[in-house]
Tab-separated table of C-alpha atoms and ligand atoms in Angstrom:
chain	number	residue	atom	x	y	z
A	16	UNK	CA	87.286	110.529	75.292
A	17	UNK	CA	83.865	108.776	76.063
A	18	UNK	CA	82.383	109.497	79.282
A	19	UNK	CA	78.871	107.056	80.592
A	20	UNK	CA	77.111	108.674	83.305
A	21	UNK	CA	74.941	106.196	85.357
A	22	UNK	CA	71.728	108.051	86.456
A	23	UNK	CA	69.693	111.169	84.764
A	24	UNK	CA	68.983	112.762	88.107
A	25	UNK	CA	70.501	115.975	89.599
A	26	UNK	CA	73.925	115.324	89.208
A	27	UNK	CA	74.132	113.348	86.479
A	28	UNK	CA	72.144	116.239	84.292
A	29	UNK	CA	74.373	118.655	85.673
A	30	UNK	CA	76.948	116.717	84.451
A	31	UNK	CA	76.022	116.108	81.153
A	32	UNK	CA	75.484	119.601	80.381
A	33	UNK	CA	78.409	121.118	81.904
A	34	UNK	CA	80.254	118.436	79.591
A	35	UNK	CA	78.437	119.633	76.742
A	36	UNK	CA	79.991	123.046	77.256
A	37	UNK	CA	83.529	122.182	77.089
A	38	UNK	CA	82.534	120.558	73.952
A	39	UNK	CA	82.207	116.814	75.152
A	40	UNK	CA	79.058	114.755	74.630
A	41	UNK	CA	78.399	112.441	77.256
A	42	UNK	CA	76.140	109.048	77.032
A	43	UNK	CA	73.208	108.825	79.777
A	44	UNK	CA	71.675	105.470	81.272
A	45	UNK	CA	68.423	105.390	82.964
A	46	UNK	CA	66.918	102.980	84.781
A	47	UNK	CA	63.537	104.166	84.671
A	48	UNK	CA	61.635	105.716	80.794
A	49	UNK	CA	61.796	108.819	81.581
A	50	UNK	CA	63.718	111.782	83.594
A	51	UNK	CA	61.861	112.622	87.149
A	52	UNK	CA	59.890	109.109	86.678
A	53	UNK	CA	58.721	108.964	90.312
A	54	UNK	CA	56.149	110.725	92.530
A	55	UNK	CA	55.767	114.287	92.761
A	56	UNK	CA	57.270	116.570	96.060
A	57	UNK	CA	58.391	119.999	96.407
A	58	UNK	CA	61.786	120.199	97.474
A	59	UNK	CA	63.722	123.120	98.685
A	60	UNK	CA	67.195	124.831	98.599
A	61	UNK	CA	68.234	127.329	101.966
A	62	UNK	CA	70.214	130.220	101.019
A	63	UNK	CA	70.837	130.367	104.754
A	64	UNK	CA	72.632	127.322	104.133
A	65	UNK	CA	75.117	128.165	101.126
A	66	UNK	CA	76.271	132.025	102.572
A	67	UNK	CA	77.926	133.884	100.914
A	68	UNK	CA	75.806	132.102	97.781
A	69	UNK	CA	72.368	133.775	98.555
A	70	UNK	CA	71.294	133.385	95.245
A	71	UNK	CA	71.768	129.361	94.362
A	72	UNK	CA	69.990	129.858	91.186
A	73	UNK	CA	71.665	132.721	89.688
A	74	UNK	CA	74.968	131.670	90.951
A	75	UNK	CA	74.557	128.442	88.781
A	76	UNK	CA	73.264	130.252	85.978
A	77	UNK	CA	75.731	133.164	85.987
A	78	UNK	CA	78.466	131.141	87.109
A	79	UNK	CA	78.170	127.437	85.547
A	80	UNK	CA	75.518	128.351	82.867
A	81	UNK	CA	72.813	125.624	84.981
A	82	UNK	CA	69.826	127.383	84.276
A	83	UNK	CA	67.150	126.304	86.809
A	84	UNK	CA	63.210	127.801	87.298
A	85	UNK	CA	61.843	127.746	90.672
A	86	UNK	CA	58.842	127.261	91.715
A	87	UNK	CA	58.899	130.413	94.757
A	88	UNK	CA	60.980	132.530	96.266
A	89	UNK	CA	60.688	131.736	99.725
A	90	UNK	CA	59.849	134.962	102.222
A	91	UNK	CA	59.088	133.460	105.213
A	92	UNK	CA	60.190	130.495	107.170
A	93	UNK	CA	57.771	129.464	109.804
A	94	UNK	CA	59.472	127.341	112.522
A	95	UNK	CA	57.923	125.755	114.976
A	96	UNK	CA	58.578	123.688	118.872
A	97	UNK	CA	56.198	121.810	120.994
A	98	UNK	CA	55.299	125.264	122.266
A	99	UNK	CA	56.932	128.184	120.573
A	100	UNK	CA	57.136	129.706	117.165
A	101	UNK	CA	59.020	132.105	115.355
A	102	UNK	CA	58.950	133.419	112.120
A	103	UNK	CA	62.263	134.240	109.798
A	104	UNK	CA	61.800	136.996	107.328
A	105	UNK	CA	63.532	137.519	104.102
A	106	UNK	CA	64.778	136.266	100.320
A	107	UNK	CA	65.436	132.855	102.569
A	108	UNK	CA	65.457	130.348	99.589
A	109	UNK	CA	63.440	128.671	96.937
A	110	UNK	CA	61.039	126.018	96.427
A	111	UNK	CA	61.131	123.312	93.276
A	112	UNK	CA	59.090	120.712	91.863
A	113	UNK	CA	60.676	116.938	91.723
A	114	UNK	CA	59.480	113.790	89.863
A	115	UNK	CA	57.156	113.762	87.263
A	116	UNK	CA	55.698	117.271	87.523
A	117	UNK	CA	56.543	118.992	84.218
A	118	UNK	CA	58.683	122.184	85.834
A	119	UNK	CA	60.731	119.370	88.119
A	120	UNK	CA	64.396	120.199	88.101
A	121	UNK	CA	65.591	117.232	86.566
A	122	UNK	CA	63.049	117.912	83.613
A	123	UNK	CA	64.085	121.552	83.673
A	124	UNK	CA	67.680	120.086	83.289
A	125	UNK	CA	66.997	117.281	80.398
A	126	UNK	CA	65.397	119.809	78.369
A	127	UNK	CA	68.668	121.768	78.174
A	128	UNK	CA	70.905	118.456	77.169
A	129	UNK	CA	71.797	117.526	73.645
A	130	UNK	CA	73.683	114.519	74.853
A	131	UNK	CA	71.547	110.820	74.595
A	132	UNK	CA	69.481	109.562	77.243
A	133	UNK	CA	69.050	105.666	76.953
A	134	UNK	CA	66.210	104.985	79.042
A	135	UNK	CA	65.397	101.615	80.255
A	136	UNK	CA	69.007	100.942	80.953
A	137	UNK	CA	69.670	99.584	84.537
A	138	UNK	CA	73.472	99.928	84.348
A	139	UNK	CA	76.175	98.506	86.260
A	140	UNK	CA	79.494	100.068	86.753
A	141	UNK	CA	80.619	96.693	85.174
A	142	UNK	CA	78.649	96.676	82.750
A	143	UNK	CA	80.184	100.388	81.007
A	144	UNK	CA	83.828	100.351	82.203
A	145	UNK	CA	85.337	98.487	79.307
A	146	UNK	CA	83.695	100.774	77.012
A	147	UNK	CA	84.061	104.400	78.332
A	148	UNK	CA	86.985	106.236	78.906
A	149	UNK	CA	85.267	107.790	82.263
A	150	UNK	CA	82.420	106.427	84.230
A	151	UNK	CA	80.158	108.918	86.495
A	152	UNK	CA	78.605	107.362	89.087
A	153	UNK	CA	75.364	109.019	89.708
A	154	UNK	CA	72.534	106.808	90.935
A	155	UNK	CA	71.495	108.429	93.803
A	156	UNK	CA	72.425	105.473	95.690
A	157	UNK	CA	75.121	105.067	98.301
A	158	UNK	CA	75.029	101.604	98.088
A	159	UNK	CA	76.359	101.628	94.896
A	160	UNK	CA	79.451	103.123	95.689
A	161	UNK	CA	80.074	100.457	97.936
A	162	UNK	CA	81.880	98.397	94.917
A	163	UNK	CA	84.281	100.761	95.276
A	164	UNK	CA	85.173	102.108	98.907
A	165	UNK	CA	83.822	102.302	102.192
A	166	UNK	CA	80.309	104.689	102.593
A	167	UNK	CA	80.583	105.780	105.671
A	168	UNK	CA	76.640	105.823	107.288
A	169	UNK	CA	76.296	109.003	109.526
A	170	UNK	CA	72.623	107.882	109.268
A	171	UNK	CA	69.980	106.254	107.470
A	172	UNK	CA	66.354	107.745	107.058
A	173	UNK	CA	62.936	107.344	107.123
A	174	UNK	CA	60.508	109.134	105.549
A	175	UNK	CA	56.934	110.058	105.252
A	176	UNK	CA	55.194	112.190	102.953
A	177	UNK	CA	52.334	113.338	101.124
A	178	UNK	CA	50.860	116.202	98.577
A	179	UNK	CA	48.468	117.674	100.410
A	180	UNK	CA	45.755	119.956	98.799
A	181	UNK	CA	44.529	123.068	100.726
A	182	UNK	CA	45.278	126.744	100.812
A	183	UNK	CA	48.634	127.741	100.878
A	184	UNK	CA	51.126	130.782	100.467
A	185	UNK	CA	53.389	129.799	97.956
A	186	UNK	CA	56.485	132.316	99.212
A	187	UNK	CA	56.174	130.549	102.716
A	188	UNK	CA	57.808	127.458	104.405
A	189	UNK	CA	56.665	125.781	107.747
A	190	UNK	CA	59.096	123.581	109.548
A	191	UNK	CA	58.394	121.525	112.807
A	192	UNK	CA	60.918	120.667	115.539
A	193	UNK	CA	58.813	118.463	117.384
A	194	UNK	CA	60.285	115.498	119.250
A	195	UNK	CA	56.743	113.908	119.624
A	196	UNK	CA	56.473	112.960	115.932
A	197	UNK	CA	59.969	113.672	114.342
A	198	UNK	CA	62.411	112.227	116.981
A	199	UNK	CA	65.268	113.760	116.421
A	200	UNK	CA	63.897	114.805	112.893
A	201	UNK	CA	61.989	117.658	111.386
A	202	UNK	CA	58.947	117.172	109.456
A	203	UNK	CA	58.265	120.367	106.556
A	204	UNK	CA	55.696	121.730	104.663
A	205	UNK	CA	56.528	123.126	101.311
A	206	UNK	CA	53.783	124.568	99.010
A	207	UNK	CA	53.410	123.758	94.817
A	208	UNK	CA	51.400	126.343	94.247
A	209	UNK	CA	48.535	128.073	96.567
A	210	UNK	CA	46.367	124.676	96.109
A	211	UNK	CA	49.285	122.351	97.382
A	212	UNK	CA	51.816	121.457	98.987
A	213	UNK	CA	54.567	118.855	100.185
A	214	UNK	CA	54.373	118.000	103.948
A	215	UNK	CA	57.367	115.441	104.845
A	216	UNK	CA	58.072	113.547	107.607
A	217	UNK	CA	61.642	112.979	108.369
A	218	UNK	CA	63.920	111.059	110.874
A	219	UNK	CA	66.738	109.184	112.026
A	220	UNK	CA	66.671	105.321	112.257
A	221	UNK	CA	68.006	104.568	115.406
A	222	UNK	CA	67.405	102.117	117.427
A	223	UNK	CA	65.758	103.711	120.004
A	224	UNK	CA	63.342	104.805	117.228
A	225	UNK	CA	63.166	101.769	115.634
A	226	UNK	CA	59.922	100.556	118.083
A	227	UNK	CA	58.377	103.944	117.378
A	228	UNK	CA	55.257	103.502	114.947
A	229	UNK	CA	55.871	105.342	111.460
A	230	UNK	CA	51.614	105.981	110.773
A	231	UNK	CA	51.013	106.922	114.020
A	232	UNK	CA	53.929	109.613	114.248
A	233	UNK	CA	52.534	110.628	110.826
A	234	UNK	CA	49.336	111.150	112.345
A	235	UNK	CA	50.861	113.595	115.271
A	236	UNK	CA	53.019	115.439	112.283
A	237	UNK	CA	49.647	115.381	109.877
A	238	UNK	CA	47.403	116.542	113.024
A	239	UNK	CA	49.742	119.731	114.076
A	240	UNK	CA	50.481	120.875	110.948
A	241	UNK	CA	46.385	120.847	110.141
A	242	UNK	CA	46.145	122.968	113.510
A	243	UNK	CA	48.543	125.365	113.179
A	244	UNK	CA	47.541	126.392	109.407
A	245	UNK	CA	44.001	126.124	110.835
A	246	UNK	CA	43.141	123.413	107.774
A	247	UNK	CA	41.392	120.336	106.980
A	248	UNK	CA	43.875	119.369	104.127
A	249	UNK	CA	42.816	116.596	101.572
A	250	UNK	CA	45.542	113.952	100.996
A	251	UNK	CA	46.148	113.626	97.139
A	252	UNK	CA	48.804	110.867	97.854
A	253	UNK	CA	51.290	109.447	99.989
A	254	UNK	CA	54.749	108.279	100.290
A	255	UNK	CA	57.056	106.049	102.299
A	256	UNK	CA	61.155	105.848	102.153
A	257	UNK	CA	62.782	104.017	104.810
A	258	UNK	CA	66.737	103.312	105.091
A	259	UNK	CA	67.517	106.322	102.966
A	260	UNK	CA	71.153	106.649	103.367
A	261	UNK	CA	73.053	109.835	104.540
A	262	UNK	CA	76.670	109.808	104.855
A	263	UNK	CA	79.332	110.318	102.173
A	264	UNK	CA	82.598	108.797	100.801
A	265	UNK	CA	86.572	109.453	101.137
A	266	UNK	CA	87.323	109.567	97.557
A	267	UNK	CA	85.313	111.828	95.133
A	268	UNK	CA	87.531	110.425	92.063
A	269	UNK	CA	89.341	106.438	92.015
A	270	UNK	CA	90.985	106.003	88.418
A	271	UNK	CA	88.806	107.708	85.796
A	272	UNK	CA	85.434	106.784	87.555
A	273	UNK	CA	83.576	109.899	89.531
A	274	UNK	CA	81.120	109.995	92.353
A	275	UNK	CA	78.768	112.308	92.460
A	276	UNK	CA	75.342	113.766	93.942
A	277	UNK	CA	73.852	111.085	96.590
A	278	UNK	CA	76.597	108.728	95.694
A	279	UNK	CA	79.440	110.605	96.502
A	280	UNK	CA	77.421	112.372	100.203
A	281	UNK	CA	75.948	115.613	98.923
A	282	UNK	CA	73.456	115.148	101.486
A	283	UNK	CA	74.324	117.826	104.195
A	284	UNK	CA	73.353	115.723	107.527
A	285	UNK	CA	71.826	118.076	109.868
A	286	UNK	CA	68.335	118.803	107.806
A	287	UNK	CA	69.011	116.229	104.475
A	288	UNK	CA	69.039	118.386	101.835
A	289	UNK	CA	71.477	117.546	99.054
A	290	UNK	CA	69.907	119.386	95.880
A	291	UNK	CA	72.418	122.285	95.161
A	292	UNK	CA	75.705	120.249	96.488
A	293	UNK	CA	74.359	117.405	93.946
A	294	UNK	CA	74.339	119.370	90.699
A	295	UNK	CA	77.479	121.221	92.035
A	296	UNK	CA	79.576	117.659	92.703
A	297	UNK	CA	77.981	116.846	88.548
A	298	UNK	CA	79.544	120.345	87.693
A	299	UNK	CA	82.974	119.534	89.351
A	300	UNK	CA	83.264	116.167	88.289
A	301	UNK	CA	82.482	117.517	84.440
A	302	UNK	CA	85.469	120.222	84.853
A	303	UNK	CA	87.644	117.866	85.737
A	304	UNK	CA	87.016	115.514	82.490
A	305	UNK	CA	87.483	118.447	80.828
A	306	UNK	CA	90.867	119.386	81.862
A	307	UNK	CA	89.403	122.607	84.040
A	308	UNK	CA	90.123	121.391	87.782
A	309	UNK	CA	90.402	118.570	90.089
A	310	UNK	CA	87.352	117.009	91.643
A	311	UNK	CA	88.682	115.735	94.243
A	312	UNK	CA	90.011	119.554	95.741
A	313	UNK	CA	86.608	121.121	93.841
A	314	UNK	CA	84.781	118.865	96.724
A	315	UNK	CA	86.717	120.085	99.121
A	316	UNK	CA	84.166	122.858	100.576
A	317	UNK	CA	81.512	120.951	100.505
A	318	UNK	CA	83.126	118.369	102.143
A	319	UNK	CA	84.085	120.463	105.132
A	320	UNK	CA	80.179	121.820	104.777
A	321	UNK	CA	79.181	117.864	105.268
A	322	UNK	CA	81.514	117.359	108.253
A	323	UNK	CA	80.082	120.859	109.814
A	324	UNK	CA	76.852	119.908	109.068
A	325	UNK	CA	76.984	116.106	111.000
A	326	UNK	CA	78.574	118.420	113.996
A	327	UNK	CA	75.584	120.400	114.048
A	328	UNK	CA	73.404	117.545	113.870
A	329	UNK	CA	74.813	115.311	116.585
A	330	UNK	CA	74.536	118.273	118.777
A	331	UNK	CA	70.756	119.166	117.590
A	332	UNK	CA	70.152	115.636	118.457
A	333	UNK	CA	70.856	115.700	122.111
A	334	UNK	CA	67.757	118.354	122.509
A	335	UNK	CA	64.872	117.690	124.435
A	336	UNK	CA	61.596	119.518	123.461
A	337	UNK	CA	62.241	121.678	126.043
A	338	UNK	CA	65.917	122.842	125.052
A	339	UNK	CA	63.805	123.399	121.318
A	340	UNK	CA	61.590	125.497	122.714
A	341	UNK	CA	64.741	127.649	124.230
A	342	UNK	CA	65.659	127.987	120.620
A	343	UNK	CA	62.789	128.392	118.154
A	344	UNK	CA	61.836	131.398	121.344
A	345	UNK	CA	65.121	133.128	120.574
A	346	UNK	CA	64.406	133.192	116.738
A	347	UNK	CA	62.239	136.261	117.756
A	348	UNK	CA	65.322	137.757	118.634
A	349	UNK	CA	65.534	140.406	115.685
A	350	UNK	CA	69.616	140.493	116.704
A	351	UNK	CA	69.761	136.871	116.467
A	352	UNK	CA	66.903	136.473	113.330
A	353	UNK	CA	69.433	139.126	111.408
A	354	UNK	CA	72.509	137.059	112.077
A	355	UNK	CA	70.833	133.700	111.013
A	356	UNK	CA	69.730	135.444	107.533
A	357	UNK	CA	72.170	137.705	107.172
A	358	UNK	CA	74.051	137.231	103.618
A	359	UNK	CA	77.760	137.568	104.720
A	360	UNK	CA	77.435	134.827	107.762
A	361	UNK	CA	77.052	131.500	107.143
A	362	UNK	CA	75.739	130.926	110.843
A	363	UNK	CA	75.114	127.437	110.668
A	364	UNK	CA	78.663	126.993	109.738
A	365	UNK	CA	79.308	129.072	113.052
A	366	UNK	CA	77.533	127.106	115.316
A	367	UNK	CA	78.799	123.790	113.674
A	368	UNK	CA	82.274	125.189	114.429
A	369	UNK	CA	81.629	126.609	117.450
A	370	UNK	CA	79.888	123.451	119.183
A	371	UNK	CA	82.810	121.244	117.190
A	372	UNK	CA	85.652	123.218	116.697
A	373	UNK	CA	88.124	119.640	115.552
A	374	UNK	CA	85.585	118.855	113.188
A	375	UNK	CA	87.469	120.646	110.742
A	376	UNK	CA	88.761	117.863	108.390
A	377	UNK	CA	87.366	117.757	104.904
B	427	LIG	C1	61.746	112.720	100.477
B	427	LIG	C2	62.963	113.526	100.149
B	427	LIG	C3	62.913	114.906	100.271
B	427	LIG	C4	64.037	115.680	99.979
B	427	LIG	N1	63.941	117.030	100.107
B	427	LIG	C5	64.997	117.800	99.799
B	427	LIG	C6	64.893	119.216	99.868
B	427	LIG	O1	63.846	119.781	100.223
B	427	LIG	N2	65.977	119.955	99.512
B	427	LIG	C7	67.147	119.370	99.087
B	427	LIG	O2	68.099	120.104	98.768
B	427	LIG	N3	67.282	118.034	99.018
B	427	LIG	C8	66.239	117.232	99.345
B	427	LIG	N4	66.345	115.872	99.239
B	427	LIG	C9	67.613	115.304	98.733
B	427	LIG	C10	67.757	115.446	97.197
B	427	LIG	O3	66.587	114.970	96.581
B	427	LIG	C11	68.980	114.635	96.719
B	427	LIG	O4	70.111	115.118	97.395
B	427	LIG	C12	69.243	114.730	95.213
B	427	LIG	O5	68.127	114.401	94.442
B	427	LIG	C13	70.364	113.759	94.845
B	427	LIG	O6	70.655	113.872	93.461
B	427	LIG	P1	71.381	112.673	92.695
B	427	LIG	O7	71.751	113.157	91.364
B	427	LIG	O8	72.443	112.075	93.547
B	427	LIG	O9	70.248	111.532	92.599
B	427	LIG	P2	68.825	111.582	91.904
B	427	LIG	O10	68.420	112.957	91.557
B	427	LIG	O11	67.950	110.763	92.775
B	427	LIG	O12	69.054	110.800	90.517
B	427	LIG	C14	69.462	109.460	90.443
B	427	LIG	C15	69.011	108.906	89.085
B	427	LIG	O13	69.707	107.695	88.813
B	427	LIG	C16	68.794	106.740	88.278
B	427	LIG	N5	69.378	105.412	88.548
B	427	LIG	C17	69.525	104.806	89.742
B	427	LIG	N6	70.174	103.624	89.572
B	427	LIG	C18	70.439	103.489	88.246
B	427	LIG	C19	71.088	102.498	87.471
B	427	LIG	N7	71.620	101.384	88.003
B	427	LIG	N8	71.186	102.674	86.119
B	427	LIG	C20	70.660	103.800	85.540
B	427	LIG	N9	70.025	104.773	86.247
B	427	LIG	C21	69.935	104.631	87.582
B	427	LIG	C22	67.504	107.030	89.052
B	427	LIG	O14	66.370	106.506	88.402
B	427	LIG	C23	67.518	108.561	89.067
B	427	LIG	O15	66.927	109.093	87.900
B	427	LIG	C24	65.244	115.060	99.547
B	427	LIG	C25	65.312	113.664	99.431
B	427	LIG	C26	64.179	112.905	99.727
B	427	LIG	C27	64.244	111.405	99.603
């Protein structure tokens, strides 16, 4: 059995090593000359988001043998509307480095491999299929998949984003529901350390946002979040991503070729984070080469998350600022603020379901 894995990012890592556990040595290609080659961000994973995992790192260390450092353990999640705030309390989730910083997860995750990384190698599917005896498709890209089957858009992205320097709590979060800059978006700040942090700018491309100006939305997101921590934050450098795809695929598995992380939809719609369902779909896709499951049913929960997740979203979407405000208000609701982070609900779920109950299929 030789198995190529196209792309040394979450998934394909996560891939590689859980091969290398049953005993199988895979062969890496990468594009770029070296793992995390691209700027630095802090990045996040929700426990909130994964109940009954409320522990994403020690559930893939105890439980896949993914070993992972964080950068924080995240205490508080500030949230913010146009006119409210609230504050949620509690082990809530972590922060992690990405790109070329020395702790980022995919570096974290290289340094565990014993399998080769050919760097410099921008493979095509075409270009490895006579050769292997499985292909893992892991670029990060939905358009490649589109070779293969339909990738069905639920949207595409646009981003803005910078490292900003400043004073910051490194066990707290800020988020910003804000219609005036993030149209049906969120922009976040996420600290490195208590010098920096990551703010980004996030939302959907469509059409009626399409006339919007990008820098001068940036500006509004840049200008609140330098009121509300009461800062004058230095900008150590900036980013721009636009037609970032976020949608997801029918088949996880066609023939002996595998989809995973970005390219098979481990993006979860409703805020666009994608980190822990990427190096699980890498983890699936490996047990299955090995003879320990089927990828295509070991997707199935997270394929029902994604379709929960886009219900949530469309809803969220309708919201004015004013209907916002209604809700980041009733996150001072203790009742409701023990619900959202309790460890045995997975509320999002229940309000996806609730607001969407035929939205069921995975
Ligand atoms: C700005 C931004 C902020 C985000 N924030 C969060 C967050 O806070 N929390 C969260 O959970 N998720 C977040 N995400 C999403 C998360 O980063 C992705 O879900 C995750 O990285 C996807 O992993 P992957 O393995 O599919 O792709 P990647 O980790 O991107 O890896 C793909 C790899 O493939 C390589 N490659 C591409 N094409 C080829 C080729 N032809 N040949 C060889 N190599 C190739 C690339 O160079 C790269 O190394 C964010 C995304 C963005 C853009």
């Amino acid at each position: 059995m030789k198995t190529a894995i196209i792309g040394a990012g979450l998934s394909g890592l996560a891939c590689a090593l859980t091969l290398e556990k049953y005993g199988h040595q895979a062969e890496i290609f990468e594009k770029r000359q070296m793992v995390g080659d691209r700027f630095v961000i802090a990045e996040a994973m929700f426990s909130m988001l994964h109940t009954p995992i409320d522990d994403e790192i020690r559930y893939l260390s105890d439980t896949h043998g993914i070993h992972l450092t964080p950068s924080s353990n995240i205490q508080k999640v500030f949230c913010y509307s146009k006119n409210e705030s609230a504050c949620l309390d509690g082990s809530i989730g972590f922060t992690n480095m990405r790109g070329k910083h020395p702790d980022s997860y995919e570096k974290q995750l290289a340094a565990q491999l014993n399998s080769t990384i050919h760097y410099n190698h921008n493979v095509r599917y075409d270009d490895v299929k006579n050769d292997y005896t499985h292909v893992i498709l892991a670029t990060g890209d939905a358009l490649d998949t589109t070779q293969f089957q339909p990738y069905d858009v639920a949207y595409k992205a646009s981003f803005k984003g910078a490292v900003l320097a400043g004073e910051f709590n490194p066990t707290e979060a800020h988020t910003f529901f804000n219609n005036d800059f993030a149209p049906k978006g969120m922009a976040y700040l996420l600290p490195h350390s208590q010098s920096e942090a990551s703010l980004v700018l996030a939302y959907p491309q469509y059409s009626e946002n399409e006339d919007l100006d990008k820098e001068e939305l940036w500006k509004m997101c840049y200008e609140e979040c330098s009121k509300i921590l009461d800062q004058d934050f230095k900008i150590m450098h900036e980013y721009s991503i636009k037609d970032y795809r976020i949608g997801k695929i029918e088949h996880a598995r066609i023939g002996n070729t595998f989809f995973v992380g970005n390219c098979w939809g481990a993006i979860t719609p409703v805020f666009g984070f994608g980190q822990f369902e990427s190096i699980l779909t890498g983890i699936y896709a490996a047990q299955d080469i090995a003879g320990y499951g089927d990828y295509q049913k070991l997707v199935e929960p997270l394929s029902q998350g994604y379709h929960d997740s886009l219900s949530l979203r469309r809803t969220i979407e309708k919201f004015d600022n004013h209907k916002l405000d209604l809700i980041i208000k009733s996150l001072n609701n203790k009742a409701l603020e023990g619900i959202i982070t309790n460890k045995n609900i997975n509320f999002f779920k229940l309000i996806s379901r609730l607001v969407h109950p035929f939205s069921r299929h995975a």
